[in-house]
Short mmCIF file of C-alpha atoms in Angstrom, two decimals:
data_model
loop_
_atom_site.label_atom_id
_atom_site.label_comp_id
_atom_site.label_asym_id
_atom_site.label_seq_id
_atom_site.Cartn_x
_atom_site.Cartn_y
_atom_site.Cartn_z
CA UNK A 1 23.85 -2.48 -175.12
CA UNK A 2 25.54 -1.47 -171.87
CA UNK A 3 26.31 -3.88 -169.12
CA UNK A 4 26.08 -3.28 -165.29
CA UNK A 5 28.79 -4.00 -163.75
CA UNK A 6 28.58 -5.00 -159.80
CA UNK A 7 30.95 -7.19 -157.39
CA UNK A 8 28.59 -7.20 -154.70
CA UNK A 9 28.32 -10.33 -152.64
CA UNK A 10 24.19 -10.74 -153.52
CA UNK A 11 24.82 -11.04 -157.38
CA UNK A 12 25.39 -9.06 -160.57
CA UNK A 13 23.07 -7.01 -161.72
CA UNK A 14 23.01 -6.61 -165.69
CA UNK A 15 20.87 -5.27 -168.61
CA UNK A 16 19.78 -7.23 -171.49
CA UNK A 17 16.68 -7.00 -173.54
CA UNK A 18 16.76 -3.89 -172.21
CA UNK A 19 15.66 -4.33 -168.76
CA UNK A 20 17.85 -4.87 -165.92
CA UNK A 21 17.65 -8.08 -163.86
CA UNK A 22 19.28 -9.73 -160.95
CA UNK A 23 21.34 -13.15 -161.36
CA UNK A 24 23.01 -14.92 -158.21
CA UNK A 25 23.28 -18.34 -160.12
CA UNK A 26 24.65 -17.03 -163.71
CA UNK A 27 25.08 -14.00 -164.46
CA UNK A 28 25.91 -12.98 -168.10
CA UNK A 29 29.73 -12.35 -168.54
CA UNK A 30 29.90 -8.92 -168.37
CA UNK A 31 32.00 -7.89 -171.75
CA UNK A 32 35.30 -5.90 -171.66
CA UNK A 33 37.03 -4.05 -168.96
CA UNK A 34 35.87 -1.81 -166.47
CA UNK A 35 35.80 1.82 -167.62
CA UNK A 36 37.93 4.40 -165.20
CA UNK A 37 35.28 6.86 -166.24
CA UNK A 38 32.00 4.79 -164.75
CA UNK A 39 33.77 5.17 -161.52
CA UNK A 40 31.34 5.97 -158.78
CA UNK A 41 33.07 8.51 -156.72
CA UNK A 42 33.18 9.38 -153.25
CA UNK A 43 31.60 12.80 -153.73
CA UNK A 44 28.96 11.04 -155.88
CA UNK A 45 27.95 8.55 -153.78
CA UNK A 46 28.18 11.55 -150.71
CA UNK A 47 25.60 13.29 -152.62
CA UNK A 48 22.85 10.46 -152.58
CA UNK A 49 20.59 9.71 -149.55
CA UNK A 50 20.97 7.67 -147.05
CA UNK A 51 24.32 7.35 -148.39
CA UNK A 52 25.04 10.70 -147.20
CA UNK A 53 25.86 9.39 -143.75
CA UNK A 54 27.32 6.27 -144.24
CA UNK A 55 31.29 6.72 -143.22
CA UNK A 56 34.52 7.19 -146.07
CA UNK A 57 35.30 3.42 -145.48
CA UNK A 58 31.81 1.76 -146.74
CA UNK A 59 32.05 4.69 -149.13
CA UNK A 60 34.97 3.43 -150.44
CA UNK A 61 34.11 -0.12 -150.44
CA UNK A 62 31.26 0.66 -152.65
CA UNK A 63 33.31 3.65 -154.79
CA UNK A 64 35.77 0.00 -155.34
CA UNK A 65 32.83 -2.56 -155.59
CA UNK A 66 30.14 -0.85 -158.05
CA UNK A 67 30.34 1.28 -161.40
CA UNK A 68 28.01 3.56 -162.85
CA UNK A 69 26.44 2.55 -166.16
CA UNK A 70 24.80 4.43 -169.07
CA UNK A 71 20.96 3.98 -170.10
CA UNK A 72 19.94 5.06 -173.34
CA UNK A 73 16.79 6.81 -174.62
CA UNK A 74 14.10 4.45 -174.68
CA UNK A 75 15.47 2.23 -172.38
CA UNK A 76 13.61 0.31 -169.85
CA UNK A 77 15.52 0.75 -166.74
CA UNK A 78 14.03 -1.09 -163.75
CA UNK A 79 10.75 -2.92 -163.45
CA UNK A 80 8.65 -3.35 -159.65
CA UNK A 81 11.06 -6.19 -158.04
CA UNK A 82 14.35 -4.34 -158.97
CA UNK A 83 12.89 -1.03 -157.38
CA UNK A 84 11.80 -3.11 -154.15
CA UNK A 85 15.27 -5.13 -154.19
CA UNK A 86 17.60 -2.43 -154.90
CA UNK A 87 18.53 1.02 -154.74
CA UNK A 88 18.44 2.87 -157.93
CA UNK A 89 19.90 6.21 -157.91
CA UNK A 90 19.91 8.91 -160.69
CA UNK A 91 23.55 10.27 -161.66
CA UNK A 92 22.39 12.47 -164.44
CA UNK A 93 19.90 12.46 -167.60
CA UNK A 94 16.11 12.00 -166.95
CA UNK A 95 13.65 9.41 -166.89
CA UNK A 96 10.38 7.98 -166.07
CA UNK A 97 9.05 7.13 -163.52
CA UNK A 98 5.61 4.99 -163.86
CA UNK A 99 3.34 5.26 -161.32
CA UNK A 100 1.13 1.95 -160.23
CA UNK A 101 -2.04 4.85 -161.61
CA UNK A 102 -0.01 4.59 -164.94
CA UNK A 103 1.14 8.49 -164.67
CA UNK A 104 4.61 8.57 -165.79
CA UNK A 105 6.71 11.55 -163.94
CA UNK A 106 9.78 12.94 -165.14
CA UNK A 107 13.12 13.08 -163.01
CA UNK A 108 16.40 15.14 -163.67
CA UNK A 109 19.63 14.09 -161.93
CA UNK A 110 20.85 16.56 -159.78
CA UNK A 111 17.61 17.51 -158.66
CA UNK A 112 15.73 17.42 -155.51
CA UNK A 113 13.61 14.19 -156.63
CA UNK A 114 16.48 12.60 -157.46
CA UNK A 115 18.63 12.81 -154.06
CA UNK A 116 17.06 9.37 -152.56
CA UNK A 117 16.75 6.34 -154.80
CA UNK A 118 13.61 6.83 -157.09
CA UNK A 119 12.25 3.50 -155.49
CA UNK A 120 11.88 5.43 -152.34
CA UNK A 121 11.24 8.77 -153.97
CA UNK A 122 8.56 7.15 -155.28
CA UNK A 123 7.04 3.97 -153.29
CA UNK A 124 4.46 3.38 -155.91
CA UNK A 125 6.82 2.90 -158.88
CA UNK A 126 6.39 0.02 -161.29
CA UNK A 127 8.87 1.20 -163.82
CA UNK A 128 12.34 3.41 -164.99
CA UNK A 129 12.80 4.02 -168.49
CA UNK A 130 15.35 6.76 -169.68
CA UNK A 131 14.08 9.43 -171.83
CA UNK A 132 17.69 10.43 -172.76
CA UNK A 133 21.53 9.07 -172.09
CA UNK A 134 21.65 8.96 -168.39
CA UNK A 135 23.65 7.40 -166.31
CA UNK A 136 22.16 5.06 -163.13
CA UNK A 137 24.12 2.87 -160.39
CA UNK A 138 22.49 -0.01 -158.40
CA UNK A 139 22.53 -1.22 -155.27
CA UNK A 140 21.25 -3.74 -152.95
CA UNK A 141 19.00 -2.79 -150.05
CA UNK A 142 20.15 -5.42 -147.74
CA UNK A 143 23.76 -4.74 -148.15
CA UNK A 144 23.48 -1.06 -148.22
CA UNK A 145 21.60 -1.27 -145.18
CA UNK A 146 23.80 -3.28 -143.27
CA UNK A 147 26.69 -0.79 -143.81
CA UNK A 148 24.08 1.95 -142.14
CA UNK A 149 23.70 -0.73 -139.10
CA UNK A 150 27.37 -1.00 -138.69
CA UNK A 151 28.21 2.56 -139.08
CA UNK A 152 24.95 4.15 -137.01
CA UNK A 153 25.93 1.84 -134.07
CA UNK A 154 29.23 2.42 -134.04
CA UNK A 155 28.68 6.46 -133.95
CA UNK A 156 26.10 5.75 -131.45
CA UNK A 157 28.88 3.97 -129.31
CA UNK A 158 31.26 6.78 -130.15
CA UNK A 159 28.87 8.86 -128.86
CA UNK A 160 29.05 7.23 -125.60
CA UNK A 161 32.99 6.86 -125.36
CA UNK A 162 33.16 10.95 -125.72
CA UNK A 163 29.97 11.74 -122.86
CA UNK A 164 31.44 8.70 -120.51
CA UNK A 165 34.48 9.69 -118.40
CA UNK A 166 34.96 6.14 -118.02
CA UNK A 167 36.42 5.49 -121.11
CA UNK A 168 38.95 8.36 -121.10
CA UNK A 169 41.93 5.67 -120.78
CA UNK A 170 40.22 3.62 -123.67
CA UNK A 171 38.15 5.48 -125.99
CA UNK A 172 40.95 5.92 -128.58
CA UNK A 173 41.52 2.45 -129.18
CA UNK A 174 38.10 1.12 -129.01
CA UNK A 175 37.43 4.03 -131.76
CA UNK A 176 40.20 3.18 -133.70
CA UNK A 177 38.55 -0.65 -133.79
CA UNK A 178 35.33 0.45 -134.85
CA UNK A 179 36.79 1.49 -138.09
CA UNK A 180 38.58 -1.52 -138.83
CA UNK A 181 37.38 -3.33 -142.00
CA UNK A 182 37.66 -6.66 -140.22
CA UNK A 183 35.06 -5.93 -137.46
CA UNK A 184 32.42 -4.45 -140.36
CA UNK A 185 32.37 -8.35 -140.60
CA UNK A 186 30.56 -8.61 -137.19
CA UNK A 187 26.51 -8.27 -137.11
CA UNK A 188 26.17 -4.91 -135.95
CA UNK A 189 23.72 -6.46 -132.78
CA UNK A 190 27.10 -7.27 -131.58
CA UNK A 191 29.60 -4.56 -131.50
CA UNK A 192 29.11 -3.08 -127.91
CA UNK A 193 30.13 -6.59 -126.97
CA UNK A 194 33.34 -6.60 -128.96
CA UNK A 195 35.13 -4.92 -126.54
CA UNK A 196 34.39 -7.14 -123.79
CA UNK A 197 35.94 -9.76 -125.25
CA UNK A 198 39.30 -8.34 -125.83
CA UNK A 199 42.16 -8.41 -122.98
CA UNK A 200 45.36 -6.41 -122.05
CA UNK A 201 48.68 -7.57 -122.26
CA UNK A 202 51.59 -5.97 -120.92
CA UNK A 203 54.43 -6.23 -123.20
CA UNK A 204 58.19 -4.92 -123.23
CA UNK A 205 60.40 -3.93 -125.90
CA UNK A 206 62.14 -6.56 -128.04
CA UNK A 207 58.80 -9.21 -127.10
CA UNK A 208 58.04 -11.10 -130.07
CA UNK A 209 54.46 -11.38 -129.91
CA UNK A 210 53.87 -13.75 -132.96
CA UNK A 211 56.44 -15.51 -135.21
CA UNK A 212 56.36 -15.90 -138.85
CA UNK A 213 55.24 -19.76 -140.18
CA UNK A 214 53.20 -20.24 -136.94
CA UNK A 215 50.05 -21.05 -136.58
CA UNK A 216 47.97 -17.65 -134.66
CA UNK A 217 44.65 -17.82 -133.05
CA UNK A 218 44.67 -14.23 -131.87
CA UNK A 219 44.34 -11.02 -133.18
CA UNK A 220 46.09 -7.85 -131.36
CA UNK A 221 45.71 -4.17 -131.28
CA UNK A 222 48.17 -1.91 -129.97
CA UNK A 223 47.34 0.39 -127.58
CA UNK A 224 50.29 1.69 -126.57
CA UNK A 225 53.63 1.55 -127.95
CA UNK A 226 54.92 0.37 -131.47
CA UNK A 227 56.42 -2.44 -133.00
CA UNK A 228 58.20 -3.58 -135.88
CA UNK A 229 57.16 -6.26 -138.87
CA UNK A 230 59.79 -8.16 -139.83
CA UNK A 231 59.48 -11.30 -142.54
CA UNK A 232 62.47 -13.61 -143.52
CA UNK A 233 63.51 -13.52 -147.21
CA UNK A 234 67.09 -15.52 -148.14
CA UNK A 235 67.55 -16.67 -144.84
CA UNK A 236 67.83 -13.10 -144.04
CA UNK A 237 65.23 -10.85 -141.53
CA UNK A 238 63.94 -7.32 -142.97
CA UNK A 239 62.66 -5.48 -141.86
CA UNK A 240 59.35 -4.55 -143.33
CA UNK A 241 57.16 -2.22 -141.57
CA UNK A 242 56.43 -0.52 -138.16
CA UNK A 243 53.55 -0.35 -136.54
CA UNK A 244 51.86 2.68 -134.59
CA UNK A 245 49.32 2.99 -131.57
CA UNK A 246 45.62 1.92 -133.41
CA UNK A 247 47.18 -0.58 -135.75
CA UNK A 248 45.55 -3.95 -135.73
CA UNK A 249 48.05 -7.22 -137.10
CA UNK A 250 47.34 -10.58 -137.03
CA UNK A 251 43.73 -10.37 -138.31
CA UNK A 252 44.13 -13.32 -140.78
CA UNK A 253 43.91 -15.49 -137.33
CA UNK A 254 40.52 -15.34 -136.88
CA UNK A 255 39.24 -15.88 -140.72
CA UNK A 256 41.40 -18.36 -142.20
CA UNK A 257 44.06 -21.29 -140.61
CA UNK A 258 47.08 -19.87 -142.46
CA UNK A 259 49.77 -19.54 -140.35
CA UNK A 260 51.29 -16.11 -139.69
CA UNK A 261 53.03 -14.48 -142.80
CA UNK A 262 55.83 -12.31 -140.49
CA UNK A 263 57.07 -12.01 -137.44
CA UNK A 264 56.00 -9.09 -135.46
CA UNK A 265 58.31 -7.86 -132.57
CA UNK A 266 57.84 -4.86 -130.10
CA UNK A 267 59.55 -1.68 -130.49
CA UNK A 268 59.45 0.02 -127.38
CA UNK A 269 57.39 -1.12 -124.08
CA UNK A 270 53.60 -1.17 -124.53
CA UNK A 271 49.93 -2.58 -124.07
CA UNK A 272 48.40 -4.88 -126.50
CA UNK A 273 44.31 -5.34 -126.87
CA UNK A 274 43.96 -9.36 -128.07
CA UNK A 275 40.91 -10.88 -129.15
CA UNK A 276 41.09 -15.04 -129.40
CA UNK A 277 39.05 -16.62 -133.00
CA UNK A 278 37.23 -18.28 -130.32
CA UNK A 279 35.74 -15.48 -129.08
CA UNK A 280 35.61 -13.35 -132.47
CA UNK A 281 33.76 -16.50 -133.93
CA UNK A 282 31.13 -16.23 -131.41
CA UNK A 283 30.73 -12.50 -131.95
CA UNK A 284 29.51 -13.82 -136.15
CA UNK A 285 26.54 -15.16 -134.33
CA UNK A 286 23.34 -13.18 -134.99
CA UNK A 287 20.66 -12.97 -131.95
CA UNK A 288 16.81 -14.28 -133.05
CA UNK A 289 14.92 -11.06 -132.85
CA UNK A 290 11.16 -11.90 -133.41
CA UNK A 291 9.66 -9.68 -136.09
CA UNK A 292 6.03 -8.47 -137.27
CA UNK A 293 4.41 -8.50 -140.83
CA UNK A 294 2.96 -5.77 -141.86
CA UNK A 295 -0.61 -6.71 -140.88
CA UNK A 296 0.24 -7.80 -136.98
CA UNK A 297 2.25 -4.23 -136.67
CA UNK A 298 -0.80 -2.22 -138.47
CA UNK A 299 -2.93 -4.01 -135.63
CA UNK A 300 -0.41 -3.54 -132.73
CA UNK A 301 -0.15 -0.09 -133.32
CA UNK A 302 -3.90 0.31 -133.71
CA UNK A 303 -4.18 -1.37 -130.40
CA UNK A 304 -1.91 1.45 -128.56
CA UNK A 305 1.63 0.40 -130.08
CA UNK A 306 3.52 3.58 -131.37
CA UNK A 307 5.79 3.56 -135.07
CA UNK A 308 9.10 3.84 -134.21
CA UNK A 309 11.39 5.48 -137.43
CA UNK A 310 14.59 4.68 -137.13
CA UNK A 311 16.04 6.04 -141.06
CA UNK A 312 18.08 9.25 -141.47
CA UNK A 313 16.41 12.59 -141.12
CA UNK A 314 15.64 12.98 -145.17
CA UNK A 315 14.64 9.52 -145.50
CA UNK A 316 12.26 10.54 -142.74
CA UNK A 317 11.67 14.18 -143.82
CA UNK A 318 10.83 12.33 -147.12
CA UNK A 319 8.20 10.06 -145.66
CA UNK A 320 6.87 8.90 -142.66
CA UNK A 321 4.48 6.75 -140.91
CA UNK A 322 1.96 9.19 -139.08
CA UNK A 323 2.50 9.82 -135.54
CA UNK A 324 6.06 7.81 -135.80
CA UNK A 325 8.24 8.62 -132.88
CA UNK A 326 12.21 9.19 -135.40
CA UNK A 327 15.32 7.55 -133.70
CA UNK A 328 17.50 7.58 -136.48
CA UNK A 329 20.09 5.06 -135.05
CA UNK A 330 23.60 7.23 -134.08
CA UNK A 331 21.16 9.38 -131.81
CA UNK A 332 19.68 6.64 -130.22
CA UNK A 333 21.43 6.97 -126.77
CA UNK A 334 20.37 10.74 -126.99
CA UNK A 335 17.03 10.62 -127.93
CA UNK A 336 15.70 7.10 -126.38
CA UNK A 337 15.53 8.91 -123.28
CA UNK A 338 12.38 10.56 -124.71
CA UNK A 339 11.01 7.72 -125.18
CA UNK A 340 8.27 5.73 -122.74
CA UNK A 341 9.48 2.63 -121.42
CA UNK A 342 6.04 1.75 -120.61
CA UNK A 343 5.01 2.04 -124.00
CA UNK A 344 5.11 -0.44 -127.09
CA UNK A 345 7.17 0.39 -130.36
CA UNK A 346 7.11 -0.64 -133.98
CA UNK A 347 10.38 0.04 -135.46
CA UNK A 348 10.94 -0.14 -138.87
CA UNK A 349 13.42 1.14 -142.18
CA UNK A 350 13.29 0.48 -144.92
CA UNK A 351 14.68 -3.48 -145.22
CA UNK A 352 14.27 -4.37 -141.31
CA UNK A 353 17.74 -4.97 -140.64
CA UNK A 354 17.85 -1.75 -139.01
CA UNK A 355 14.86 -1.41 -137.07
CA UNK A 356 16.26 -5.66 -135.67
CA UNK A 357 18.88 -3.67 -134.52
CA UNK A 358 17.52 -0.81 -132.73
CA UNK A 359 14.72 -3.48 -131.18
CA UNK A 360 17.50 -5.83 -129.84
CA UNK A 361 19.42 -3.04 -128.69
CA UNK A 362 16.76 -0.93 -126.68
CA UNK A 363 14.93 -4.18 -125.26
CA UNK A 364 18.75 -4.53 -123.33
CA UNK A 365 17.40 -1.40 -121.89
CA UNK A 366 14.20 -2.30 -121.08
CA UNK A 367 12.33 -1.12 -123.69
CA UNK A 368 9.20 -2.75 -125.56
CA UNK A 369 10.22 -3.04 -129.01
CA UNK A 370 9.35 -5.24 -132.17
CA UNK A 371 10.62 -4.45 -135.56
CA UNK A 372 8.57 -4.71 -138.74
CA UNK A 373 10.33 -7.34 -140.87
CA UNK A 374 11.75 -6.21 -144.51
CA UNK A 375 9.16 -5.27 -146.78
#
């Protein structure tokens, strides 16, 4: 029997007794090596929604971080609870799906039905099973949606560098950091104030800015200029890499206490972005946003409150709360201005992490929003 193989941070997901399950404590030891040909690709993954519009770096994290894995006829795929946890998407091959009525329907990959996950294809589901070879990938709604906070703000912010004058001078840097694996680390409530807390230093060429065996506490970007990496090896400096206008170094400083692993010096003159641990540390801090269950948002919205959808446009297109006002989250500067600050909003997606987002974010703007926690 096939294993499922996935390096996610929330556990492994695996089959056995032909069902697959979730383990976070022990997992069973998955059995050989990974297989080149389970590889999830890029264009794969580009093909699934909401995954559509998430950007080529969380693409690639996943493309390095998951595997696709093959489900034989007969098989019993997914039960209720995996469908709810996780996102189960269709490769190719058919299956089942079992409605909570007991009416099984069938589902092709490469189809239409099969585009979203079949979990949200199909919000009644209580069961997968395969009804030939297919092959299936997993994965977890909270992560996955965390990667759509991080991106969706950070487009929305893009947004905002390109229609604001004001950040002619900066707007290549700051969009440079926005793709920067490290920051993906900060809660996505926070990035807009990442860039407050960095500050400019002039520097001139031949400035060492850090030195190799010391301990760093900053992190710098370079916004103008380049500089060279140079480690010591024999008693002897090399030279070892040079480093262009966008290029962050010294990241290790705010995660870990090492102490710096080269010696960077400047090229030519310049302007370096830093950021102290201090202040990146304090940027990991997630806000308290107070949420609603499903039964105080069904009454809040009875009593005058509006839905608020803030998922893509075809997880929208594919269902919808009736008479939701849709903000999918990189249009939000655009298309909050339709929106009536003296009214109040229910936001919700499909875990709550991004409608928590969109509520902290357009109550800074004076807006009257509560998010429907994950469901």
């Amino acid at each position: 029997m096939a294993s499922y193989r996935s390096k996610n941070s929330h556990g492994r997901y695996f089959i056995t007794d032909g069902l697959i399950n979730k383990s976070t404590d022990n997992p069973i030891p998955l059995l050989g090596n990974p297989d080149p040909l389970n590889t999830i690709s890029i264009d794969i993954l580009r093909s699934f929604v909401p995954l559509n519009i998430l950007s080529d770096d969380h693409l690639k994290t996943i493309s390095r971080s998951h595997e696709m894995d093959l489900a034989v006829l007969g098989q019993s795929i997914a039960n209720a609870e995996i469908l709810r946890d996780s996102h189960l998407f269709l490769v190719s091959g058919s299956v089942d799906v079992e409605l909570d009525d007991g009416q099984p329907l069938r589902i092709c990959g490469g189809t239409e039905n099969s585009h979203l996950s079949l979990g949200d294809s199909f919000p009644t589901a209580v069961g997968v099973t395969a009804v030939e070879d297919c092959q299936i990938f997993l994965l977890n709604r909270s992560q996955l949606d965390a990667m759509l906070c991080w991106d969706q703000v950070a487009k929305t912010l893009a947004l905002d560098f390109s229609a604001n004058r004001h950040f002619d001078e900066d707007a290549s840097w700051m969009n440079t950091l926005l793709r920067s694996n490290l920051f993906h680390k900060i809660p996505p409530y926070n990035v807009k104030s990442i860039f407050d807390r960095f500050e400019a230093r002039v520097v001139k060429a031949g400035e060492v800015i850090v030195h190799e065996g010391e301990q760093g506490d900053i992190c710098y970007l370079i916004k103008e200029g380049c500089a060279h990496v140079s480690c010591v090896h024999n008693n002897e400096s090399t030279m070892v890499a040079e480093l262009l206008p966008g290029r962050c170094f010294g990241e290790d400083a705010l995660l870990n206490k090492t102490t710096r692993n080269a010696t960077v010096t400047m090229k030519t003159n310049g302007v370096l972005m830093g950021l102290h641990k201090r202040d990146f540390l304090a940027l990991m801090t997630e806000p308290e946003v107070a949420t609603l269950n499903i039964e105080e948002a069904v009454k809040t919205v009875a009593n005058g409150a509006r839905w608020l959808d803030v998922r893509s446009q075809q997880e929208y297109e594919n269902d919808h709360r009736a008479d939701a006002f849709h903000l999918p989250m990189h249009l939000m500067s655009l298309k909050s201005r339709l929106m009536d600050v003296n009214t109040r909003y229910v936001a919700y997606c499909s875990t709550g992490r991004r409608a928590s987002t969109v509520a902290y974010l357009l109550n800074q703007q004076g807006f009257n929003v509560q998010p429907l926690a994950g469901h």
